[in-house]
Amino acid sequence: MIVAFYGKGGIGKSTIVSNLSALLADKGRKVLQIGCDPKHDSTYALAGYLVPTVTELLAKKKFVSERISAEEIIFKTACGVDVVEAGGPEAGKGCGGYVVGETVEILKRLGILGQYDYVFFDVLGDIVCGGFAVPMQYSDRVYIIAGNDFDSIFAANRISAAVAEKGHFHTVRLAGIIGNRCDEANFLEIFCKASQVTLVTCIPTSELLKKSRQEAKTIFDLSPKSKIIHLLGEIAAHLMKDLRSVNARIIPERELFEIFAKE
Amino acid sequence: MIVAFYGKGGIGKSTIVSNLSALLADKGRKVLQIGCDPKHDSTYALAGYLVPTVTELLAKKKFVSERISAEEIIFKTACGVDVVEAGGPEAGKGCGGYVVGETVEILKRLGILGQYDYVFFDVLGDIVCGGFAVPMQYSDRVYIIAGNDFDSIFAANRISAAVAEKGHFHTVRLAGIIGNRCDEANFLEIFCKASQVTLVTCIPTSELLKKSRQEAKTIFDLSPKSKIIHLLGEIAAHLMKDLRSVNARIIPERELFEIFAKE
Ligand SMILES: Nc1ncnc2c1ncn2[C@@H]1O[C@H](COP(=O)(O)OP(=O)(O)O)[C@@H](O)[C@H]1O
Ligand SMILES: Nc1ncnc2c1ncn2[C@@H]1O[C@H](COP(=O)(O)OP(=O)(O)O)[C@@H](O)[C@H]1O
Ligand code: SF4
Ligand SMILES: [Mg+2]
Ligand SMILES: [Mg+2]
């Protein structure tokens, strides 16, 4: 199954996805996690260091992507998850999403995507255009990670619109919203109800998850009995479920403002 | 003077820029504020409502931008600031920054930019490419708004690189960093020192600024004696100063990670 996780920058995508990958690898699944964010630190907690990026490699190969082989961009990690980092394009030049598009095309060309039980794209979701939208074209489903705040919910609504748009030409569907840092979830619940999308789970603010990112360790290494692992298990379980047949409703932006202005 | 304010989404650009605009208008300056963020709420506190966007108007004019006149996109506000909102492009289709580029070109074509003492672009800075980079081409200087955290400082470094790149072909220069929600500023100070950029001021977390955005009012309406106004005055004063002749140093991303990993 190929899944793309989108969400506003800083909302916790990499923290959640890398720990989810570790959970599934621990259960014996073959997992590939692909970081598609200019911060190129999606897989930091899995590898224990910042792996070389496709951007850096492309520069060495004079941007002839056909010269790139699988071993040069896919790295093994101690927890059993394989990882790739797209990297960041040169700032201020050309399309910001270019290297994400290139990375996906390279993996497709090398026949990599079909070799795993789970392929997880971890993608910047502040604006979903150009190369940043390419992972959707190859994904079975998209999950959006959001917090209980206007900015990340506004971004979630726009990502949902992008999924609907891509869904006209590809098989990708929006599977649900994953709440993060949700000590409250009132706005997320309103948003999910109004857009007819499942709220898969709500992960609270957690010192453990913060440590996971800071110390480049998964929560399995830090605290194998944490209840956060149970919540990640809820996401893993949702991956197994069939998608609902109801399409997401894109909320008109002025209506979204109203929801937050009222509360 | 034409100034572009960039920074990671949600860092407080619109809150700061709209209150700065109100301050300068209050002193008798002619100010135009142009919102260049898909959230199109940059000028909310000035107008008191969400003004019609260039995106919405372009759709009505079948995307023939030559049909757009100044009165249709520039709105007067009670505090004396004139405002424009670029709006958000259709999600998932084409270039996310397209409408920002179009908005800037329309204003240039109509000769608007030269009619004001201050023209402030308030621009999404999560990725600076395509249309999102266009305001830099017409600006005298750029200020980056950042918090004391990895994500917004990482974005600031990339914006700085984009300014350096544009600076090869245009007169734009990076003038400084404006700290926001800085109850501490240690990381900002390290970043500014390492990149040889001025830290103009540090605005603390402020219930008043939060209210300004939520109630669509400037802080002059809410609390005319607030010390926040003094800090905004420091930004206004910096606008008057000549730029330093030292160029910003772009920090290699792996070095930036090291700075945060150590502390
Ligand atoms: N549930 C959580 N509780 C506390 N901190 C979190 C949580 N989720 C993420 N974080 C922290 O937030 C920051 C951003 O997370 P990250 O996963 O890098 O975001 P993204 O990949 O969406 O940009 C990291 O410092 C991380 O440790
Ligand atoms: N100094 C501050 N203290 C407290 N809240 C702030 C401060 N600056 C901004 N905010 C709040 O942060 C949120 C995002 O601010 P906004 O100006 O919309 O960010 P941006 O324009 O960069 O996306 C708003 O709800 C605003 O009220
Ligand atoms: S398509 Fe998106 S990522 Fe590419 S240049 Fe335009 S705004 Fe940037
Ligand atoms: Mg990430
Ligand atoms: Mg804004």
Coordinates of C-alpha atoms and ligand atoms in Angstrom, one line a residue:
Chain A
M1 CA 0.0 0.0 0.0
I2 CA 1.3 3.4 -0.9
V3 CA 0.3 6.2 1.5
A4 CA 1.0 10.0 1.4
F5 CA 1.0 11.9 4.6
Y6 CA 0.5 15.7 4.2
G7 CA 0.1 18.6 6.6
K8 CA 1.3 22.0 7.4
G9 CA 5.0 22.3 8.1
G10 CA 5.9 21.7 11.7
I11 CA 2.6 20.0 12.6
G12 CA 4.4 16.7 13.4
K13 CA 4.2 14.6 10.2
S14 CA 7.8 13.3 10.4
T15 CA 7.5 12.5 14.1
I16 CA 4.3 10.5 13.6
V17 CA 5.2 8.9 10.3
S18 CA 8.7 7.7 11.4
N19 CA 7.3 6.2 14.6
L20 CA 4.4 4.6 12.6
S21 CA 7.0 3.1 10.2
A22 CA 9.0 1.7 13.1
L23 CA 5.8 0.1 14.5
L24 CA 5.0 -1.7 11.3
A25 CA 8.6 -2.8 10.7
D26 CA 8.6 -4.1 14.3
K27 CA 5.6 -6.3 13.2
G28 CA 7.6 -7.7 10.3
R29 CA 6.4 -5.4 7.5
K30 CA 8.7 -4.2 4.8
V31 CA 8.4 -0.4 5.0
L32 CA 10.0 2.4 2.9
Q33 CA 9.7 6.0 4.2
I34 CA 10.3 8.8 1.8
G35 CA 10.9 12.3 3.2
C36 CA 9.5 15.0 0.8
D37 CA 10.1 18.2 2.7
P38 CA 12.9 20.7 2.2
K39 CA 13.9 20.1 5.9
H40 CA 15.0 16.6 4.8
D41 CA 14.8 15.3 8.4
S42 CA 11.7 13.0 8.0
T43 CA 13.8 9.9 8.6
Y44 CA 16.2 11.3 11.2
A45 CA 14.7 9.3 14.1
L46 CA 14.9 6.1 12.1
A47 CA 18.5 6.4 10.7
G48 CA 19.9 8.3 13.7
Y49 CA 21.5 10.8 11.3
L50 CA 20.5 13.0 8.3
V51 CA 20.9 10.7 5.3
P52 CA 22.3 12.0 2.0
T53 CA 19.5 13.5 -0.1
V54 CA 18.4 13.0 -3.7
T55 CA 19.1 16.7 -4.2
E56 CA 22.7 16.3 -3.2
L57 CA 23.1 13.3 -5.4
L58 CA 21.4 14.9 -8.4
A59 CA 23.8 17.8 -8.2
K60 CA 26.8 15.4 -8.3
K61 CA 25.3 13.6 -11.3
K62 CA 24.7 16.9 -13.1
F63 CA 21.0 16.4 -12.8
V64 CA 20.9 13.4 -15.0
S65 CA 18.4 11.4 -12.9
E66 CA 18.9 8.3 -15.0
R67 CA 22.4 7.9 -13.5
I68 CA 21.0 7.4 -10.0
S69 CA 20.8 3.8 -8.7
A70 CA 18.7 2.5 -5.8
E71 CA 21.6 1.9 -3.5
E72 CA 22.6 5.5 -3.7
I73 CA 19.4 6.9 -2.4
I74 CA 17.8 4.1 -0.3
F75 CA 19.4 3.6 3.2
K76 CA 18.8 0.8 5.7
T77 CA 18.2 1.6 9.3
A78 CA 18.6 -0.3 12.6
C79 CA 14.8 -0.5 13.1
G80 CA 14.3 -2.2 9.8
V81 CA 12.7 0.7 7.9
D82 CA 14.3 1.7 4.5
V83 CA 14.6 5.4 4.0
V84 CA 14.9 8.1 1.3
E85 CA 15.2 11.9 1.6
A86 CA 14.3 14.0 -1.4
G87 CA 16.1 17.1 0.1
G88 CA 15.5 20.7 -0.6
P89 CA 15.9 22.4 -4.0
E90 CA 18.1 25.4 -4.3
A91 CA 16.2 28.2 -2.6
G92 CA 14.8 30.9 -4.9
K93 CA 15.5 29.1 -8.1
G94 CA 12.9 27.3 -10.1
C95 CA 10.1 25.1 -8.7
G96 CA 10.4 24.4 -5.0
G97 CA 8.7 21.0 -5.4
Y98 CA 10.9 19.9 -8.3
V99 CA 13.1 17.5 -6.4
V100 CA 10.1 15.8 -4.8
G101 CA 8.7 15.1 -8.3
E102 CA 12.1 13.9 -9.5
T103 CA 12.5 11.6 -6.4
V104 CA 9.1 10.0 -7.0
E105 CA 9.9 9.5 -10.7
I106 CA 13.3 7.9 -10.0
L107 CA 11.8 5.5 -7.5
K108 CA 9.0 4.6 -10.0
R109 CA 11.6 4.1 -12.8
L110 CA 13.7 1.8 -10.6
G111 CA 10.6 -0.3 -9.7
I112 CA 11.1 0.4 -6.0
L113 CA 7.5 1.3 -5.0
G114 CA 6.2 -2.2 -5.6
Q115 CA 8.8 -3.9 -3.4
Y116 CA 7.4 -2.9 0.0
D117 CA 4.4 -3.7 2.1
Y118 CA 4.1 0.0 2.9
V119 CA 5.5 3.0 1.1
F120 CA 5.0 6.2 3.1
F121 CA 5.5 9.6 1.6
D122 CA 6.0 12.4 4.2
V123 CA 5.2 15.6 2.3
L124 CA 5.3 19.3 3.0
G125 CA 1.7 20.5 2.8
D126 CA 1.7 24.3 3.1
I127 CA 1.1 24.6 -0.6
V128 CA 0.4 21.6 -2.7
C129 CA 1.6 22.3 -6.2
G130 CA 4.2 21.3 -8.7
G131 CA 6.4 18.5 -7.4
F132 CA 4.8 18.5 -4.0
A133 CA 1.6 17.1 -5.5
V134 CA 3.3 14.3 -7.4
P135 CA 3.3 11.8 -4.5
M136 CA -0.6 11.9 -4.7
Q137 CA -0.4 10.6 -8.2
Y138 CA 1.2 7.3 -7.0
S139 CA -0.6 6.9 -3.7
D140 CA -3.6 4.7 -2.8
R141 CA -4.6 7.1 0.0
V142 CA -3.7 10.3 1.7
Y143 CA -3.8 11.1 5.4
I144 CA -3.6 14.7 6.5
I145 CA -2.0 15.5 9.9
A146 CA -3.5 18.6 11.6
G147 CA -3.6 20.3 14.9
N148 CA -6.6 21.9 16.6
D149 CA -5.8 25.3 15.1
F150 CA -6.8 27.5 12.2
D151 CA -3.6 27.4 10.3
S152 CA -3.2 23.6 10.1
I153 CA -6.9 23.1 9.4
F154 CA -6.9 25.7 6.7
A155 CA -4.0 23.8 5.1
A156 CA -5.8 20.5 5.6
N157 CA -8.8 21.9 3.7
R158 CA -6.6 22.9 0.8
I159 CA -4.8 19.6 0.8
S160 CA -8.2 17.9 0.7
A161 CA -9.0 20.0 -2.4
A162 CA -5.8 18.9 -4.0
V163 CA -6.6 15.3 -3.3
A164 CA -10.1 15.7 -4.9
E165 CA -8.5 17.3 -7.9
K166 CA -5.9 14.5 -8.3
G167 CA -8.7 12.0 -7.7
H168 CA -10.2 12.9 -11.1
F169 CA -7.2 11.5 -12.9
H170 CA -5.7 9.0 -10.4
T171 CA -7.0 6.5 -7.9
V172 CA -5.9 8.4 -4.8
R173 CA -8.5 9.1 -2.1
L174 CA -8.4 11.0 1.2
A175 CA -8.6 8.5 4.0
G176 CA -8.7 10.6 7.1
I177 CA -7.3 13.2 9.4
I178 CA -4.8 12.4 12.1
G179 CA -4.9 14.9 14.9
N180 CA -1.6 15.8 16.6
R181 CA -0.9 17.9 19.7
C182 CA -4.6 17.6 20.4
D183 CA -5.1 18.3 24.0
E184 CA -8.5 19.6 22.7
A185 CA -10.0 18.6 19.4
N186 CA -13.2 20.7 19.1
F187 CA -12.1 22.5 15.9
L188 CA -10.9 19.2 14.3
E189 CA -14.2 17.6 15.1
I190 CA -16.1 20.4 13.5
F191 CA -13.9 20.3 10.5
C192 CA -14.1 16.5 10.1
K193 CA -17.9 16.5 10.4
A194 CA -18.3 19.4 7.9
S195 CA -15.9 17.8 5.4
Q196 CA -17.2 14.3 5.9
V197 CA -13.8 12.9 6.7
T198 CA -12.8 10.5 9.4
L199 CA -10.8 11.7 12.4
V200 CA -8.6 8.6 12.7
T201 CA -7.1 9.4 16.1
C202 CA -5.9 12.3 18.3
I203 CA -2.3 12.2 19.5
P204 CA -1.8 14.5 22.5
T205 CA 1.1 16.8 23.2
S206 CA 3.8 14.4 24.4
E207 CA 7.2 15.0 25.8
L208 CA 8.1 11.5 24.6
L209 CA 7.4 12.4 20.9
K210 CA 9.3 15.6 21.3
K211 CA 12.3 13.6 22.6
S212 CA 12.0 11.2 19.8
R213 CA 12.6 13.9 17.3
Q214 CA 15.3 15.7 19.3
E215 CA 17.3 12.6 20.2
A216 CA 16.9 10.9 16.8
K217 CA 15.3 7.8 18.4
T218 CA 11.9 6.2 17.9
I219 CA 9.5 5.9 20.9
F220 CA 10.1 2.2 20.9
D221 CA 13.7 2.8 21.9
L222 CA 12.7 5.5 24.4
S223 CA 9.6 4.0 26.1
P224 CA 8.2 0.8 24.6
K225 CA 5.1 0.8 26.9
S226 CA 4.0 4.3 26.1
K227 CA 0.3 4.8 25.4
I228 CA 1.4 6.8 22.3
I229 CA 2.2 3.4 20.8
H230 CA -1.4 2.4 21.2
L231 CA -2.5 5.5 19.3
L232 CA -0.1 4.8 16.5
G233 CA -1.6 1.3 16.4
E234 CA -5.0 3.0 15.7
I235 CA -3.4 4.6 12.6
A236 CA -1.9 1.2 11.6
A237 CA -5.3 -0.4 12.0
H238 CA -7.0 2.3 9.9
L239 CA -4.6 1.5 7.1
M240 CA -6.1 -1.9 6.9
K241 CA -9.7 -0.7 6.7
D242 CA -11.4 -0.1 3.4
L243 CA -12.1 3.5 2.5
R244 CA -15.5 5.0 3.0
S245 CA -17.4 5.6 -0.2
V246 CA -18.3 9.2 0.8
N247 CA -16.2 11.9 -0.9
A248 CA -14.7 14.6 1.2
R249 CA -16.5 18.0 1.0
I250 CA -14.2 20.9 0.5
I251 CA -15.2 23.7 2.8
P252 CA -15.4 27.1 1.2
E253 CA -12.6 29.2 2.8
R254 CA -14.8 32.0 4.1
E255 CA -17.0 29.3 5.8
L256 CA -13.8 28.0 7.5
F257 CA -13.0 31.5 8.8
E258 CA -16.5 31.7 10.2
I259 CA -16.1 28.5 12.1
F260 CA -13.1 29.8 13.9
A261 CA -14.4 33.4 14.3
K262 CA -17.5 32.1 16.1
E263 CA -15.8 29.7 18.7
Chain B
M1 CA 9.9 52.3 -0.1
I2 CA 8.7 48.9 -1.1
V3 CA 9.3 46.2 1.5
A4 CA 8.5 42.4 1.4
F5 CA 8.0 40.6 4.7
Y6 CA 8.5 36.8 4.5
G7 CA 8.4 34.1 7.1
K8 CA 7.0 30.6 7.8
G9 CA 3.2 30.3 7.8
G10 CA 1.7 31.1 11.1
I11 CA 4.7 32.9 12.5
G12 CA 2.8 36.2 12.9
K13 CA 3.6 38.1 9.7
S14 CA 0.1 39.5 9.1
T15 CA -0.4 40.4 12.7
I16 CA 2.9 42.3 12.8
V17 CA 2.7 43.9 9.3
S18 CA -1.0 45.1 9.7
N19 CA -0.2 46.8 13.0
L20 CA 3.0 48.3 11.5
S21 CA 0.9 49.6 8.6
A22 CA -1.6 51.1 11.0
L23 CA 1.2 52.8 13.0
L24 CA 2.7 54.4 9.9
A25 CA -0.8 55.5 8.6
D26 CA -1.4 57.0 12.0
K27 CA 1.7 59.1 11.5
G28 CA 0.4 60.4 8.2
R29 CA 2.2 58.1 5.8
K30 CA 0.4 56.7 2.7
V31 CA 0.6 52.9 3.1
L32 CA -0.5 50.0 0.8
Q33 CA -0.5 46.5 2.3
I34 CA -0.7 43.6 -0.1
G35 CA -1.5 40.1 1.3
C36 CA 0.3 37.4 -0.6
D37 CA -0.7 34.3 1.3
P38 CA -3.3 31.7 0.3
K39 CA -5.0 32.4 3.7
H40 CA -5.9 35.9 2.3
D41 CA -6.4 37.3 5.8
S42 CA -3.3 39.6 5.9
T43 CA -5.4 42.8 6.0
Y44 CA -8.3 41.4 8.1
A45 CA -7.4 43.6 11.2
L46 CA -7.2 46.7 9.0
A47 CA -10.4 46.3 6.9
G48 CA -12.5 44.6 9.6
Y49 CA -13.5 41.9 7.1
L50 CA -12.0 39.6 4.5
V51 CA -11.7 41.8 1.4
P52 CA -12.4 40.4 -2.1
T53 CA -9.3 38.8 -3.5
V54 CA -7.5 39.1 -6.9
T55 CA -8.0 35.4 -7.4
E56 CA -11.8 35.8 -7.1
L57 CA -11.7 38.8 -9.4
L58 CA -9.5 37.0 -12.0
A59 CA -11.9 34.1 -12.1
K60 CA -14.8 36.5 -12.9
K61 CA -12.7 38.2 -15.6
K62 CA -11.8 34.8 -17.2
F63 CA -8.2 35.3 -16.1
V64 CA -7.6 38.3 -18.4
S65 CA -5.7 40.3 -15.9
E66 CA -5.7 43.4 -18.2
R67 CA -9.4 43.8 -17.5
I68 CA -8.7 44.5 -13.8
S69 CA -8.8 48.1 -12.6
A70 CA -7.3 49.5 -9.5
E71 CA -10.6 50.2 -7.7
E72 CA -11.6 46.6 -8.0
I73 CA -8.7 45.3 -6.0
I74 CA -7.6 48.1 -3.7
F75 CA -9.8 48.8 -0.7
K76 CA -9.7 51.7 1.7
T77 CA -9.8 51.1 5.4
A78 CA -10.9 53.1 8.5
C79 CA -7.3 53.3 9.8
G80 CA -6.1 54.9 6.5
V81 CA -4.2 52.0 5.1
D82 CA -5.1 50.8 1.5
V83 CA -5.2 47.0 1.1
V84 CA -5.1 44.3 -1.5
E85 CA -5.4 40.5 -1.0
A86 CA -4.0 38.2 -3.7
G87 CA -6.0 35.2 -2.5
G88 CA -5.3 31.6 -2.9
P89 CA -5.0 29.8 -6.2
E90 CA -7.1 26.7 -6.9
A91 CA -5.6 24.0 -4.7
G92 CA -3.8 21.2 -6.5
K93 CA -3.9 22.9 -9.9
G94 CA -0.8 24.6 -11.4
C95 CA 1.6 26.9 -9.6
G96 CA 0.6 27.8 -6.0
G97 CA 2.3 31.1 -6.3
Y98 CA 0.7 32.1 -9.6
V99 CA -1.8 34.5 -8.2
V100 CA 0.8 36.3 -6.2
G101 CA 2.9 36.9 -9.3
E102 CA -0.2 38.0 -11.2
T103 CA -1.2 40.4 -8.4
V104 CA 2.3 42.1 -8.4
E105 CA 2.3 42.4 -12.2
I106 CA -1.2 44.0 -12.2
L107 CA -0.2 46.5 -9.5
K108 CA 3.0 47.3 -11.5
R109 CA 1.1 47.7 -14.8
L110 CA -1.4 50.1 -13.1
G111 CA 1.4 52.2 -11.7
I112 CA 0.2 51.6 -8.2
L113 CA 3.5 50.8 -6.5
G114 CA 4.9 54.3 -6.9
Q115 CA 1.9 56.1 -5.4
Y116 CA 2.6 55.2 -1.7
D117 CA 5.2 56.1 0.9
Y118 CA 5.3 52.5 1.9
V119 CA 4.2 49.4 0.0
F120 CA 4.3 46.3 2.2
F121 CA 4.1 42.8 0.7
D122 CA 3.1 40.1 3.3
V123 CA 4.2 36.9 1.8
L124 CA 4.0 33.2 2.6
G125 CA 7.6 32.0 3.2
D126 CA 7.4 28.2 3.6
I127 CA 8.8 27.7 0.1
V128 CA 9.9 30.7 -1.9
C129 CA 9.5 29.8 -5.5
G130 CA 7.4 30.7 -8.6
G131 CA 5.0 33.5 -7.9
F132 CA 5.9 33.7 -4.2
A133 CA 9.3 35.0 -5.1
V134 CA 8.0 37.7 -7.4
P135 CA 7.5 40.4 -4.6
M136 CA 11.3 40.3 -4.1
Q137 CA 11.9 41.5 -7.6
Y138 CA 10.1 44.7 -6.9
S139 CA 11.2 45.3 -3.3
D140 CA 13.9 47.5 -2.0
R141 CA 14.3 45.3 1.1
V142 CA 13.1 42.1 2.7
Y143 CA 12.5 41.5 6.4
I144 CA 12.1 38.0 7.7
I145 CA 9.8 37.2 10.6
A146 CA 10.9 34.3 12.7
G147 CA 10.3 32.7 16.1
N148 CA 12.9 31.2 18.4
D149 CA 12.4 27.7 16.9
F150 CA 14.0 25.4 14.4
D151 CA 11.2 25.4 11.8
S152 CA 10.9 29.2 11.4
I153 CA 14.7 29.7 11.5
F154 CA 15.2 26.9 8.9
A155 CA 12.6 28.8 6.7
A156 CA 14.4 32.1 7.4
N157 CA 17.7 30.7 6.2
R158 CA 16.0 29.5 2.9
I159 CA 14.3 32.8 2.4
S160 CA 17.7 34.5 3.0
A161 CA 19.1 32.3 0.2
A162 CA 16.2 33.3 -2.1
V163 CA 16.9 37.0 -1.4
A164 CA 20.6 36.5 -2.2
E165 CA 19.7 34.7 -5.4
K166 CA 17.3 37.5 -6.5
G167 CA 19.8 40.1 -5.4
H168 CA 22.0 39.0 -8.4
F169 CA 19.4 40.4 -10.8
H170 CA 17.5 42.9 -8.7
T171 CA 18.2 45.6 -6.1
V172 CA 16.5 43.7 -3.3
R173 CA 18.5 43.2 -0.1
L174 CA 17.9 41.4 3.2
A175 CA 17.5 44.1 5.9
G176 CA 16.9 42.1 9.0
I177 CA 15.1 39.5 11.1
I178 CA 12.1 40.5 13.2
G179 CA 11.6 38.1 16.1
N180 CA 8.1 37.2 17.1
R181 CA 6.7 35.3 20.1
C182 CA 10.2 35.6 21.5
D183 CA 10.0 35.0 25.2
E184 CA 13.5 33.7 24.7
A185 CA 15.7 34.6 21.7
N186 CA 18.9 32.5 22.1
F187 CA 18.5 30.6 18.8
L188 CA 17.6 33.8 16.9
E189 CA 20.6 35.5 18.3
I190 CA 22.9 32.6 17.2
F191 CA 21.3 32.6 13.8
C192 CA 21.6 36.3 13.3
K193 CA 25.2 36.3 14.4
A194 CA 26.1 33.4 12.1
S195 CA 24.3 34.8 9.1
Q196 CA 25.5 38.4 9.7
V197 CA 22.0 39.8 9.7
T198 CA 20.5 42.3 12.1
L199 CA 17.9 41.2 14.7
V200 CA 15.7 44.3 14.4
T201 CA 13.5 43.6 17.5
C202 CA 12.0 40.8 19.5
I203 CA 8.2 40.9 20.0
P204 CA 7.1 38.8 22.9
T205 CA 4.0 36.5 23.1
S206 CA 1.2 38.9 23.6
E207 CA -2.5 38.4 24.4
L208 CA -3.1 41.8 22.8
L209 CA -1.6 40.8 19.4
K210 CA -3.6 37.5 19.6
K211 CA -6.8 39.6 20.2
S212 CA -5.8 42.0 17.3
R213 CA -6.0 39.1 14.9
Q214 CA -9.1 37.4 16.4
E215 CA -11.2 40.5 16.8
A216 CA -10.1 42.1 13.4
K217 CA -8.8 45.2 15.2
T218 CA -5.4 46.9 15.3
I219 CA -3.7 47.3 18.7
F220 CA -4.2 51.0 18.4
D221 CA -7.9 50.4 18.8
L222 CA -7.4 47.8 21.5
S223 CA -4.7 49.3 23.7
P224 CA -3.1 52.6 22.4
K225 CA -0.5 52.7 25.2
S226 CA 0.7 49.1 24.8
K227 CA 4.5 48.6 24.9
I228 CA 4.0 46.5 21.7
I229 CA 3.5 49.8 19.9
H230 CA 7.0 50.9 21.1
L231 CA 8.4 47.6 19.6
L232 CA 6.6 48.3 16.3
G233 CA 8.2 51.7 16.4
E234 CA 11.6 50.1 16.4
I235 CA 10.7 48.3 13.1
A236 CA 9.4 51.6 11.7
A237 CA 12.7 53.3 12.7
H238 CA 14.7 50.5 11.1
L239 CA 12.9 51.1 7.8
M240 CA 14.5 54.6 7.8
K241 CA 18.0 53.3 8.3
D242 CA 20.4 52.6 5.5
L243 CA 21.2 49.0 4.9
R244 CA 24.4 47.5 6.2
S245 CA 26.9 46.8 3.4
V246 CA 27.6 43.3 4.7
N247 CA 25.9 40.5 2.8
A248 CA 24.0 37.8 4.6
R249 CA 25.7 34.5 5.0
I250 CA 23.6 31.6 4.1
I251 CA 24.1 28.9 6.7
P252 CA 24.6 25.3 5.3
E253 CA 21.5 23.4 6.4
R254 CA 23.4 20.6 8.2
E255 CA 25.2 23.4 10.2
L256 CA 21.8 24.8 11.2
F257 CA 20.7 21.3 12.4
E258 CA 23.9 21.2 14.5
I259 CA 23.1 24.5 16.2
F260 CA 19.8 23.2 17.4
A261 CA 21.0 19.7 18.2
K262 CA 23.6 21.1 20.6
E263 CA 21.5 23.5 22.6
Ligands
LIG1 N1 2.6 15.2 19.8 C1 3.7 16.0 20.0 N2 4.0 16.4 21.2 C2 5.0 17.2 21.4 N3 5.9 17.6 20.4 C3 5.6 17.2 19.2 C4 4.5 16.3 18.9 N4 4.6 16.0 17.5 C5 5.6 16.7 17.0 N5 6.3 17.4 18.0 C6 7.5 18.2 17.8 O1 7.2 19.2 16.9 C7 8.3 19.5 16.0 C8 7.9 19.4 14.6 O2 7.6 18.1 14.3 P1 8.0 17.4 12.9 O3 7.6 16.0 13.0 O4 9.3 17.8 12.5 O5 6.9 18.3 12.0 P2 6.7 18.2 10.4 O6 7.4 17.0 9.9 O7 5.2 18.2 10.1 O8 7.3 19.5 9.8 C9 9.4 18.6 16.5 O9 10.3 19.3 17.3 C10 8.7 17.5 17.3 O10 9.5 17.0 18.3
LIG2 N1 3.3 38.0 19.4 C1 2.2 37.2 19.4 N2 1.7 36.8 20.5 C2 0.6 36.0 20.5 N3 0.0 35.6 19.4 C3 0.5 35.9 18.2 C4 1.6 36.8 18.1 N4 1.8 37.0 16.8 C5 0.9 36.4 16.1 N5 0.0 35.7 17.0 C6 -1.1 34.8 16.6 O1 -0.6 33.8 15.8 C7 -1.5 33.4 14.8 C8 -0.9 33.5 13.4 O2 -0.5 34.9 13.1 P1 -0.6 35.4 11.6 O3 -0.2 36.9 11.7 O4 -1.9 35.1 11.0 O5 0.6 34.6 11.0 P2 1.1 34.6 9.5 O6 0.6 35.8 8.8 O7 2.6 34.6 9.6 O8 0.6 33.3 8.9 C9 -2.7 34.4 14.9 O9 -3.7 33.8 15.6 C10 -2.1 35.5 15.8 O10 -3.1 36.1 16.6
SF4_3 S1 4.4 24.9 -8.6 FE1 4.4 25.3 -6.3 S2 6.5 24.5 -5.8 FE2 6.5 24.9 -8.0 S3 7.2 27.0 -8.3 FE3 5.0 27.1 -8.2 S4 4.6 27.6 -6.0 FE4 6.7 26.8 -6.2
MG4 MG 8.9 16.8 8.5
MG5 MG -0.6 35.9 7.2

